[in-house]
């Protein structure tokens, strides 16, 4: 009881600390530099400079004056060097549907240049939105050498297109279909009715988001959010590959990292040859445009297939919410059974399969998908692995976490540039519809345990959204999500602008966890960097007054690190560097992870959802067990159906 009171006091202190330290980010504060944007990335703002922008904005100033100030705010907040430009329409002639020009070319960020360009704009004419969008795509850089960037057209308008040739929604759809890296966001400044409907249509057709700005402060806030989401897009890494719709002709892949794309309700097949004894780990991460339309049951499924119709294992991840898309990762493994008699224990040709499920009305764009494939050879002959660790134990909800003063950190954009955290308290800022990424080194015999706290923030007066959500997920070194559902923790919490917190963690890392039955235990069988993703729902843009929301992470790595996966391994001495995931003397042949090939279909809400188990004969027994004699792999048909 005393322990629980102590834990409650720490939580209360943490909440007060967060409220005091997660101060609002000044609108003009520059964002800390991130990893440079991929080649071909960039943003062009398309600013309405038609006659209506000379009207009063309700505060005694003009709409164009508010827009000039807002553009200054966003360029001050963008990271140094991010390619940014400005196009205007209606600025040169009292009348004319061809009146659009590039006022500042898209190039390495020139804050002073963009501010000078927008200061010279005087509203005069018509509103040729469709033509301006068509011209704007040519202003943006094109990716080269197979790189995958993020190109953004950011439209700011107070009126609807009064030219209608070409139709703006049709143009937006055509442009968005031209590449997975392009999207169109729209900000409506003091709009309603048909004007708002048209801008919403442009954003939806353009695979982007619509932001409503009823006043000058909201315009600056929404413009900053949209701009920073563009600049902080997921940094991809991998070799280009093109999967096939069937097994026939599927490209062969070897261990490594790859990039492809996938459309709604599409399957992509990749082929590989495996021996009879090694574990193969396969993951897929789709990266939709932030906040793109999704249904809660939209899903990403990975599976490993063998033979004519056998599935060694499959995993399905769901978005689990209607607020808008975020990165979604699914991971699956082929783990040979201990008996060696399972249906997927044979050497031969296997297929790695990715499937995307999308409901009617969900985002119809092709999404970039990042694939990872690893092979882990068996332990060295004669090595006896330590016992499995299926219990949360000391890493449960009552674990004592650090309560020191927080240190500032800037989360990464994805797995590839996730920021390293060590045990302690860390402070960051997150945008609505954004996911921040971190990684924490966790050794053999250790477990990760952390809390995420979303700050108490001022809210927009009369905001229309009652609630949004905050979410977190933890991934193994081979990108298998393990924090959802029927385990110890819940991966999401309601957020309404007031302090909200989440707890998350893993079981201890043990090689033999791969032979357990619980999907939150099975993948935690390899030491290395465990990844933390922190997400704020898109609807928070209608709630929070500040552009970004304060976040505090309290991170603990519990237990003494062992020198290897073998039974009786010595504890690692303090200050001794960790080994990498390659060949080592700890009993492992090379890096890799795994997934039990028991009859389990894991269904999780990506980052914020729930694991549903199919094919488990009994509830998870929270007691330490020895490895199963047969590995649970006697049935060649593993997994399940949608």
XYZ file of C-alpha atoms in Angstrom:
642
model
C 0.000 0.000 0.000
C 2.857 2.354 0.847
C 4.379 1.587 -2.539
C 1.158 2.548 -4.321
C 0.909 5.808 -2.356
C 4.518 6.586 -3.265
C 3.784 5.834 -6.935
C 0.713 8.108 -6.792
C 2.790 10.934 -5.322
C 5.340 10.551 -8.101
C 2.558 10.668 -10.706
C 1.093 13.812 -9.126
C 4.517 15.454 -9.009
C 5.014 14.480 -12.642
C 1.736 16.081 -13.660
C 2.593 19.318 -11.870
C 6.055 19.289 -13.394
C 4.623 18.838 -16.857
C 2.185 21.700 -16.397
C 5.015 23.970 -15.263
C 7.702 22.944 -17.733
C 5.799 22.248 -20.964
C 5.380 25.937 -21.660
C 3.719 27.037 -24.910
C 6.081 27.302 -27.843
C 6.308 30.934 -28.958
C 4.873 31.342 -32.435
C 8.167 32.728 -33.706
C 10.454 30.146 -32.114
C 12.530 28.193 -34.600
C 12.089 24.435 -34.590
C 15.254 22.491 -33.675
C 16.988 21.101 -36.755
C 15.979 17.606 -37.789
C 17.588 15.187 -40.174
C 17.712 16.925 -43.579
C 14.668 16.357 -45.753
C 14.962 13.734 -48.478
C 15.899 14.805 -51.969
C 12.814 16.057 -53.810
C 11.046 17.326 -50.671
C 9.671 20.829 -50.448
C 6.662 23.071 -49.952
C 5.095 25.878 -51.964
C 2.526 28.108 -50.284
C -0.222 29.275 -52.640
C -1.605 32.525 -51.231
C -4.947 34.083 -52.137
C -4.270 37.714 -53.101
C -7.641 38.396 -54.680
C -9.689 41.512 -53.974
C -11.499 40.053 -50.965
C -8.193 39.779 -49.073
C -8.214 43.590 -48.779
C -11.321 43.395 -46.571
C -11.335 43.828 -42.792
C -10.524 40.636 -40.879
C -12.669 41.674 -37.922
C -9.810 42.984 -35.818
C -9.399 46.357 -37.512
C -6.757 45.032 -39.900
C -7.016 43.466 -43.352
C -6.994 39.811 -44.254
C -3.854 40.232 -46.354
C -2.075 41.801 -43.371
C -3.017 38.771 -41.271
C -1.781 36.484 -44.054
C 1.554 38.325 -44.284
C 2.056 37.909 -40.553
C 1.047 34.232 -40.668
C 3.473 33.498 -43.514
C 6.227 35.129 -41.458
C 5.296 32.920 -38.519
C 5.488 29.688 -40.480
C 8.823 30.433 -42.145
C 10.303 31.314 -38.750
C 9.179 27.917 -37.436
C 10.410 25.838 -40.392
C 13.776 24.089 -40.053
C 16.794 25.710 -41.663
C 17.260 24.798 -45.304
C 13.836 23.247 -45.872
C 12.924 23.973 -49.531
C 10.079 26.505 -49.425
C 8.523 28.903 -51.927
C 5.545 31.227 -52.417
C 3.038 31.465 -55.262
C 0.287 34.110 -55.345
C -2.855 34.602 -57.395
C -5.044 37.644 -57.959
C -2.153 39.959 -57.051
C -1.350 41.653 -60.380
C -4.567 42.457 -62.253
C -7.990 43.775 -61.238
C -9.523 40.989 -63.312
C -8.154 37.872 -64.979
C -8.238 34.089 -64.596
C -4.604 33.698 -65.639
C -3.316 35.902 -62.819
C -0.949 33.614 -60.910
C 2.820 33.823 -60.478
C 5.677 32.385 -58.467
C 6.662 35.148 -56.055
C 9.524 33.224 -54.408
C 11.041 30.084 -55.994
C 11.140 26.849 -54.025
C 14.709 26.652 -52.727
C 16.601 26.240 -49.465
C 14.603 28.249 -46.940
C 15.149 31.995 -47.347
C 13.082 33.457 -44.511
C 13.880 37.087 -45.349
C 13.201 36.526 -49.042
C 9.760 35.019 -48.462
C 8.841 37.784 -46.033
C 9.879 40.427 -48.581
C 7.892 38.680 -51.302
C 4.692 38.482 -49.269
C 5.094 42.083 -48.064
C 4.943 43.254 -51.689
C 1.655 41.468 -52.395
C -1.365 43.758 -52.787
C -4.768 42.107 -53.306
C -6.475 43.053 -56.568
C -8.167 40.451 -58.693
C -9.867 37.105 -59.199
C -9.424 33.666 -57.612
C -7.973 31.164 -60.126
C -7.339 28.360 -57.640
C -7.391 25.467 -60.120
C -4.823 27.056 -62.431
C -2.636 28.051 -59.483
C -2.579 24.484 -58.167
C -1.634 23.171 -61.590
C 1.210 25.668 -61.820
C 2.312 25.024 -58.231
C 3.177 21.375 -58.816
C 5.747 22.527 -61.348
C 7.280 24.796 -58.720
C 8.207 21.843 -56.524
C 11.392 19.781 -56.863
C 11.274 16.268 -58.223
C 12.936 13.363 -56.400
C 15.969 11.846 -58.094
C 17.853 8.611 -57.758
C 14.959 6.656 -56.271
C 14.640 8.841 -53.159
C 11.214 9.332 -51.616
C 10.504 12.816 -50.306
C 7.402 14.778 -49.397
C 6.077 17.542 -51.649
C 3.409 19.876 -50.265
C 1.152 22.456 -51.867
C -0.268 24.596 -49.047
C -3.259 26.627 -50.223
C -4.417 29.641 -48.152
C -7.684 31.168 -49.346
C -10.615 33.281 -48.165
C -12.822 32.548 -51.169
C -13.798 29.943 -53.720
C -12.480 29.708 -57.264
C -14.500 32.163 -59.398
C -12.889 31.023 -62.662
C -13.773 27.313 -62.599
C -11.457 26.495 -65.463
C -9.838 24.207 -64.630
C -12.070 22.915 -61.772
C -9.945 22.998 -58.590
C -11.145 19.724 -57.034
C -10.530 17.858 -60.273
C -7.071 19.403 -60.563
C -6.263 18.412 -56.964
C -7.247 14.797 -57.620
C -5.188 14.657 -60.824
C -2.136 16.097 -59.116
C -2.389 13.809 -56.103
C -2.579 10.782 -58.393
C 0.688 11.801 -60.036
C 2.867 10.560 -57.174
C 2.785 9.148 -53.651
C 4.967 12.007 -52.414
C 2.566 14.872 -53.281
C -0.324 16.228 -51.234
C -2.384 19.417 -51.050
C -3.396 21.000 -47.747
C -5.918 23.848 -47.628
C -6.513 26.545 -45.017
C -9.813 28.395 -45.125
C -9.499 31.924 -43.709
C -12.880 33.156 -42.445
C -14.842 30.954 -44.827
C -18.185 29.175 -44.664
C -20.756 27.483 -46.880
C -19.769 26.770 -50.486
C -16.302 28.257 -50.068
C -15.418 25.994 -47.176
C -16.934 23.000 -48.967
C -14.734 23.650 -52.005
C -11.571 23.983 -49.937
C -12.412 20.817 -48.025
C -12.941 19.070 -51.360
C -9.543 20.254 -52.632
C -7.790 18.966 -49.518
C -9.534 15.600 -49.594
C -9.003 15.112 -53.323
C -5.390 16.180 -52.879
C -4.682 13.581 -50.156
C -4.206 16.418 -47.674
C -5.963 18.088 -44.773
C -8.304 21.017 -44.417
C -7.600 23.513 -41.603
C -10.214 26.059 -40.549
C -9.002 29.528 -39.525
C -11.842 31.764 -38.280
C -9.507 34.605 -37.244
C -5.957 35.900 -37.656
C -4.567 33.993 -34.664
C -6.036 30.754 -35.967
C -4.573 31.419 -39.416
C -1.068 31.744 -37.984
C -1.566 28.655 -35.807
C -2.933 26.428 -38.587
C -0.389 27.615 -41.137
C 2.434 26.804 -38.738
C 1.019 23.335 -38.083
C 0.599 22.511 -41.755
C 4.061 23.806 -42.626
C 5.846 21.938 -39.879
C 4.034 18.683 -40.643
C 5.322 18.981 -44.190
C 8.892 19.690 -43.103
C 8.840 16.942 -40.456
C 7.605 14.204 -42.780
C 8.814 10.617 -42.353
C 12.435 10.160 -43.492
C 12.445 7.033 -45.638
C 15.339 4.662 -46.152
C 15.702 1.660 -48.410
C 16.245 0.233 -51.869
C 13.437 0.573 -54.377
C 11.551 -2.641 -55.095
C 8.251 -3.297 -56.843
C 6.151 -6.071 -55.373
C 3.714 -8.044 -57.497
C 0.000 -8.619 -57.006
C 0.498 -12.424 -56.923
C 3.260 -14.891 -56.141
C 4.023 -15.253 -59.815
C 6.908 -12.995 -60.758
C 7.331 -11.634 -57.212
C 10.739 -9.955 -56.894
C 13.338 -11.794 -54.855
C 14.676 -9.950 -51.826
C 17.517 -10.614 -49.415
C 17.897 -9.244 -45.877
C 17.778 -5.456 -45.988
C 15.449 -2.467 -46.158
C 13.225 -1.601 -49.121
C 10.768 1.009 -50.412
C 7.590 0.370 -52.396
C 4.047 1.744 -52.550
C 0.645 0.180 -52.017
C -2.870 1.174 -53.043
C -6.227 0.615 -51.325
C -7.230 -3.053 -51.048
C -4.037 -4.181 -52.748
C -1.581 -6.990 -52.006
C 2.172 -6.903 -52.674
C 4.249 -10.111 -52.846
C 8.011 -10.510 -52.383
C 9.934 -13.796 -52.592
C 12.860 -15.126 -50.576
C 14.606 -18.437 -49.945
C 14.956 -19.621 -46.343
C 16.772 -22.522 -44.731
C 15.063 -24.899 -42.330
C 16.419 -23.466 -39.086
C 16.647 -19.658 -39.226
C 14.128 -17.109 -38.031
C 12.950 -14.621 -40.673
C 11.497 -11.269 -39.595
C 9.464 -9.114 -41.949
C 7.887 -5.702 -41.282
C 5.970 -3.154 -43.329
C 5.388 0.493 -42.426
C 2.889 2.522 -44.461
C 3.154 6.300 -44.256
C -0.040 8.063 -45.402
C -0.193 11.838 -45.531
C -0.720 13.114 -41.980
C -4.420 13.210 -41.141
C -5.582 11.625 -44.428
C -9.070 10.109 -44.281
C -9.156 6.618 -42.760
C -11.779 4.358 -41.241
C -11.159 2.791 -37.852
C -11.101 -0.662 -39.487
C -8.695 0.301 -42.271
C -5.777 -2.043 -41.838
C -2.305 -3.195 -42.794
C -1.635 -6.907 -42.821
C 1.668 -8.753 -43.120
C 2.052 -12.482 -43.577
C 4.634 -15.065 -44.532
C 3.419 -17.742 -46.954
C 4.882 -21.106 -47.931
C 3.818 -23.832 -50.323
C 0.526 -23.710 -52.164
C -1.713 -22.188 -49.531
C 0.101 -22.195 -46.176
C 0.501 -19.081 -44.021
C 3.292 -19.426 -41.475
C 1.966 -16.441 -39.550
C 0.069 -13.197 -40.101
C -0.488 -9.962 -38.241
C -3.029 -7.219 -38.847
C -2.776 -3.647 -37.604
C -5.781 -1.298 -37.526
C -5.907 2.490 -37.408
C -8.631 2.233 -34.795
C -9.823 5.850 -35.082
C -11.500 8.226 -37.554
C -9.439 11.356 -36.934
C -6.869 10.805 -39.651
C -4.005 8.634 -40.768
C -0.687 8.181 -38.965
C 2.195 5.806 -39.795
C 1.105 2.197 -39.347
C 3.456 -0.765 -38.902
C 2.819 -4.486 -39.023
C 5.473 -7.141 -38.363
C 5.517 -10.918 -38.686
C 8.076 -13.739 -38.449
C 8.691 -17.301 -39.422
C 10.151 -19.083 -36.391
C 10.965 -22.771 -36.908
C 9.400 -24.990 -34.279
C 11.496 -26.678 -31.626
C 10.409 -30.088 -32.897
C 11.363 -29.296 -36.493
C 8.150 -30.899 -37.783
C 6.043 -27.791 -38.408
C 4.589 -26.933 -41.783
C 6.915 -23.949 -42.155
C 10.073 -25.680 -40.930
C 11.256 -26.655 -44.395
C 13.890 -24.991 -46.507
C 12.633 -23.447 -49.724
C 10.843 -20.524 -51.338
C 8.724 -18.297 -49.076
C 6.651 -15.210 -49.879
C 6.492 -12.056 -47.783
C 3.115 -10.401 -48.285
C 1.749 -6.930 -47.485
C -1.969 -6.176 -47.772
C -3.777 -2.871 -47.271
C -7.480 -2.820 -46.439
C -9.441 0.407 -46.990
C -13.117 1.205 -46.508
C -15.185 3.171 -48.991
C -14.510 6.866 -48.509
C -11.016 6.340 -47.078
C -7.963 7.897 -48.649
C -7.615 6.511 -52.168
C -3.973 7.473 -52.683
C -1.103 5.053 -53.003
C 0.925 5.059 -49.809
C 4.683 4.700 -49.495
C 5.619 1.497 -47.697
C 8.961 0.801 -46.039
C 9.889 -2.868 -45.701
C 12.487 -4.524 -43.485
C 13.632 -8.130 -43.759
C 16.065 -9.822 -41.356
C 17.302 -13.386 -40.935
C 18.471 -14.685 -37.560
C 20.417 -17.947 -37.504
C 20.028 -20.364 -34.594
C 22.059 -20.105 -31.417
C 25.491 -21.645 -31.647
C 25.581 -25.377 -31.143
C 25.752 -26.289 -27.475
C 24.270 -22.984 -26.277
C 21.383 -23.366 -23.813
C 19.139 -20.289 -23.881
C 17.904 -18.710 -20.681
C 14.351 -19.339 -19.578
C 11.594 -17.301 -21.188
C 10.303 -14.152 -19.453
C 6.548 -13.860 -20.102
C 5.720 -11.724 -17.042
C 5.767 -7.940 -16.804
C 6.757 -8.285 -13.136
C 8.670 -5.218 -11.979
C 7.857 -3.535 -15.279
C 4.117 -3.426 -14.660
C 1.895 -0.420 -14.069
C 3.240 0.135 -10.546
C 6.865 0.444 -11.629
C 8.663 3.458 -10.170
C 9.772 5.779 -12.983
C 12.216 8.702 -12.959
C 10.911 12.011 -11.571
C 13.891 14.280 -12.200
C 13.699 17.587 -14.090
C 13.076 16.944 -17.799
C 15.695 17.380 -20.509
C 14.722 18.750 -23.916
C 14.715 16.391 -26.888
C 13.380 16.528 -30.445
C 11.792 13.266 -31.577
C 12.582 11.802 -34.970
C 10.228 11.501 -37.943
C 10.273 7.703 -38.080
C 12.247 4.543 -37.387
C 15.272 5.706 -39.371
C 15.991 8.901 -37.428
C 14.419 8.014 -34.071
C 16.172 9.919 -31.277
C 18.040 7.885 -28.674
C 16.712 8.180 -25.118
C 18.335 6.788 -22.011
C 16.589 6.348 -18.649
C 15.366 9.700 -17.374
C 12.727 12.357 -18.008
C 12.476 13.982 -21.444
C 10.419 16.886 -22.804
C 9.262 17.473 -26.399
C 6.485 19.109 -28.467
C 4.050 17.334 -30.792
C 1.728 18.670 -33.497
C -1.810 17.421 -34.079
C -1.663 14.469 -36.534
C 2.058 14.019 -35.845
C 3.977 10.990 -34.595
C 7.317 11.456 -32.828
C 9.866 8.622 -32.701
C 12.481 7.636 -30.129
C 14.624 4.575 -29.440
C 15.904 3.110 -26.188
C 18.702 0.491 -25.916
C 17.441 -2.563 -24.004
C 19.708 -5.519 -23.173
C 19.206 -9.223 -22.553
C 17.144 -9.711 -19.390
C 15.987 -6.084 -19.317
C 12.590 -4.537 -19.985
C 11.492 -1.116 -21.164
C 8.924 0.788 -19.126
C 7.800 4.373 -19.765
C 5.007 6.896 -19.304
C 3.873 9.560 -21.763
C 2.180 12.717 -20.473
C 0.367 15.175 -22.750
C 0.379 18.710 -21.356
C -2.390 20.831 -19.958
C -2.820 23.408 -22.761
C -5.032 26.458 -23.366
C -7.919 25.572 -25.647
C -9.596 27.427 -28.486
C -12.676 29.271 -27.308
C -15.792 27.458 -28.453
C -13.827 24.678 -30.155
C -15.998 22.237 -32.083
C -14.072 19.049 -31.237
C -14.941 17.687 -27.806
C -11.992 15.306 -27.597
C -9.040 13.936 -29.490
C -6.556 11.290 -28.374
C -2.954 10.769 -27.395
C -1.311 7.478 -28.248
C 1.892 5.514 -27.927
C 3.298 2.241 -29.181
C 6.523 0.351 -28.508
C 8.279 -1.731 -31.174
C 10.979 -4.395 -30.997
C 14.333 -3.917 -32.753
C 12.721 -5.526 -35.801
C 9.684 -3.253 -35.763
C 7.052 -5.543 -34.300
C 4.517 -3.596 -32.192
C 4.149 -5.169 -28.750
C 2.288 -2.642 -26.618
C -1.316 -3.034 -27.737
C -4.334 -4.744 -26.412
C -4.853 -7.552 -23.988
C -1.574 -7.086 -22.138
C -0.725 -4.842 -19.233
C -1.182 -1.436 -20.867
C -3.570 0.641 -22.939
C -1.957 2.444 -25.906
C -4.316 5.418 -26.102
C -5.934 8.053 -23.909
C -8.585 10.727 -24.462
C -7.159 14.224 -24.890
C -9.209 17.420 -24.498
C -6.479 19.939 -23.714
C -6.056 18.839 -20.110
C -3.212 16.741 -18.709
C -3.473 13.135 -19.893
C -1.056 10.253 -19.403
C -0.308 6.769 -20.734
C 1.779 3.889 -19.422
C 3.555 1.439 -21.714
C 6.264 -1.222 -21.594
C 7.541 -4.657 -22.542
C 8.325 -7.940 -20.829
C 12.036 -8.707 -20.259
C 14.070 -9.612 -23.342
C 14.658 -13.385 -23.558
C 15.624 -15.522 -26.546
C 13.061 -18.190 -25.687
C 10.162 -15.705 -25.569
C 9.677 -16.661 -29.234
C 8.173 -19.956 -28.073
C 5.593 -18.328 -25.802
C 1.973 -17.845 -26.856
C 1.159 -14.260 -25.951
C 1.657 -11.772 -28.818
C 3.021 -9.117 -26.445
C 5.717 -11.596 -25.357
C 6.682 -13.560 -28.473
C 8.507 -10.773 -30.351
C 10.529 -9.588 -27.328
C 13.299 -12.081 -27.991
C 16.207 -9.941 -29.168
C 18.215 -7.195 -27.466
C 18.808 -3.879 -29.198
C 17.037 -0.586 -29.779
C 13.342 -0.649 -28.897
C 11.335 2.087 -30.618
C 8.777 4.398 -29.002
C 6.176 6.211 -31.100
C 4.100 9.060 -29.602
C 1.053 10.324 -31.510
C -1.406 13.193 -31.055
C -4.740 12.924 -32.854
C -5.540 15.208 -35.794
C -8.626 16.599 -34.077
C -6.422 18.263 -31.483
C -5.930 21.014 -34.113
C -9.517 22.071 -33.329
C -8.907 22.032 -29.565
C -5.479 23.406 -28.683
C -4.668 27.099 -28.970
C -0.897 26.641 -29.200
C 0.498 25.191 -32.435
C 2.210 22.352 -30.570
C 1.387 20.356 -27.439
C 3.895 19.641 -24.672
C 4.882 16.011 -24.099
C 6.913 14.480 -21.274
C 8.346 10.942 -21.370
C 9.523 9.151 -18.220
C 11.750 6.303 -19.334
C 13.109 3.382 -17.317
C 15.076 0.292 -18.369
C 14.548 -2.230 -15.594
C 16.652 -5.227 -14.595
C 20.354 -6.028 -14.840
C 21.624 -6.475 -18.375
C 22.987 -9.961 -19.130
C 25.974 -10.561 -21.415
C 23.970 -12.830 -23.715
C 20.846 -14.941 -24.219
C 22.400 -18.084 -22.725
C 21.444 -19.558 -19.381
C 23.693 -18.323 -16.567
C 25.001 -15.344 -18.535
C 26.967 -12.867 -16.449
C 25.648 -9.384 -15.771
C 27.180 -6.672 -17.952
C 29.423 -4.378 -15.953
C 28.602 -0.684 -15.904
C 30.422 1.244 -18.602
C 30.978 -1.783 -20.853
C 29.686 -0.943 -24.351
C 26.789 -2.957 -25.695
C 27.406 -5.286 -28.600
C 25.667 -4.706 -31.892
C 23.182 -7.042 -33.492
C 25.803 -8.761 -35.645
C 27.865 -11.908 -34.951
C 28.974 -12.092 -31.341
C 30.222 -14.402 -28.650
C 26.916 -14.386 -26.798
C 25.583 -17.457 -28.513
C 23.860 -15.729 -31.428
C 24.989 -16.048 -35.023
C 23.676 -12.727 -36.305
C 20.985 -10.123 -35.795
C 17.329 -10.894 -36.060
C 14.111 -11.250 -34.258
C 11.198 -13.589 -34.491
C 7.558 -14.354 -34.057
C 6.139 -17.543 -32.727
C 4.496 -19.608 -35.414
C 1.711 -20.649 -33.080
C -1.847 -20.365 -34.336
C -2.289 -16.682 -33.609
C -3.696 -13.887 -35.693
C -2.663 -10.663 -34.031
C -4.892 -7.704 -34.757
C -3.720 -4.404 -33.305
C -4.694 -0.793 -33.556
C -1.552 0.754 -34.968
C 0.020 2.912 -32.311
C -3.207 3.378 -30.391
C -5.224 0.203 -30.432
C -6.056 -3.239 -29.194
C -4.750 -6.744 -29.887
C -7.420 -9.319 -30.628
C -6.322 -12.945 -30.440
C -7.653 -15.742 -32.622
C -6.862 -19.408 -32.160
C -5.759 -19.243 -28.514
C -7.294 -22.139 -26.636
C -7.069 -20.480 -23.235
C -6.448 -17.103 -21.674
C -2.865 -15.999 -21.159
C -1.513 -17.497 -17.942
C 0.712 -14.945 -16.240
C 3.225 -17.423 -14.881
C 6.756 -18.189 -16.078
C 6.849 -21.263 -18.279
C 9.499 -23.399 -19.905
C 9.624 -23.448 -23.736
C 7.020 -25.590 -25.421
C 8.301 -28.937 -26.559
C 6.837 -28.703 -30.032
C 6.986 -24.982 -30.576
C 3.258 -24.986 -31.292
C 3.874 -25.413 -35.012
C 2.246 -28.708 -35.903
C -0.376 -27.063 -38.091
C 0.888 -25.658 -41.410
C -2.057 -23.284 -41.616
C -1.230 -20.536 -39.131
C -2.884 -17.166 -38.773
C -6.430 -16.453 -39.765
C -8.688 -14.548 -42.081
C -9.933 -10.997 -42.097
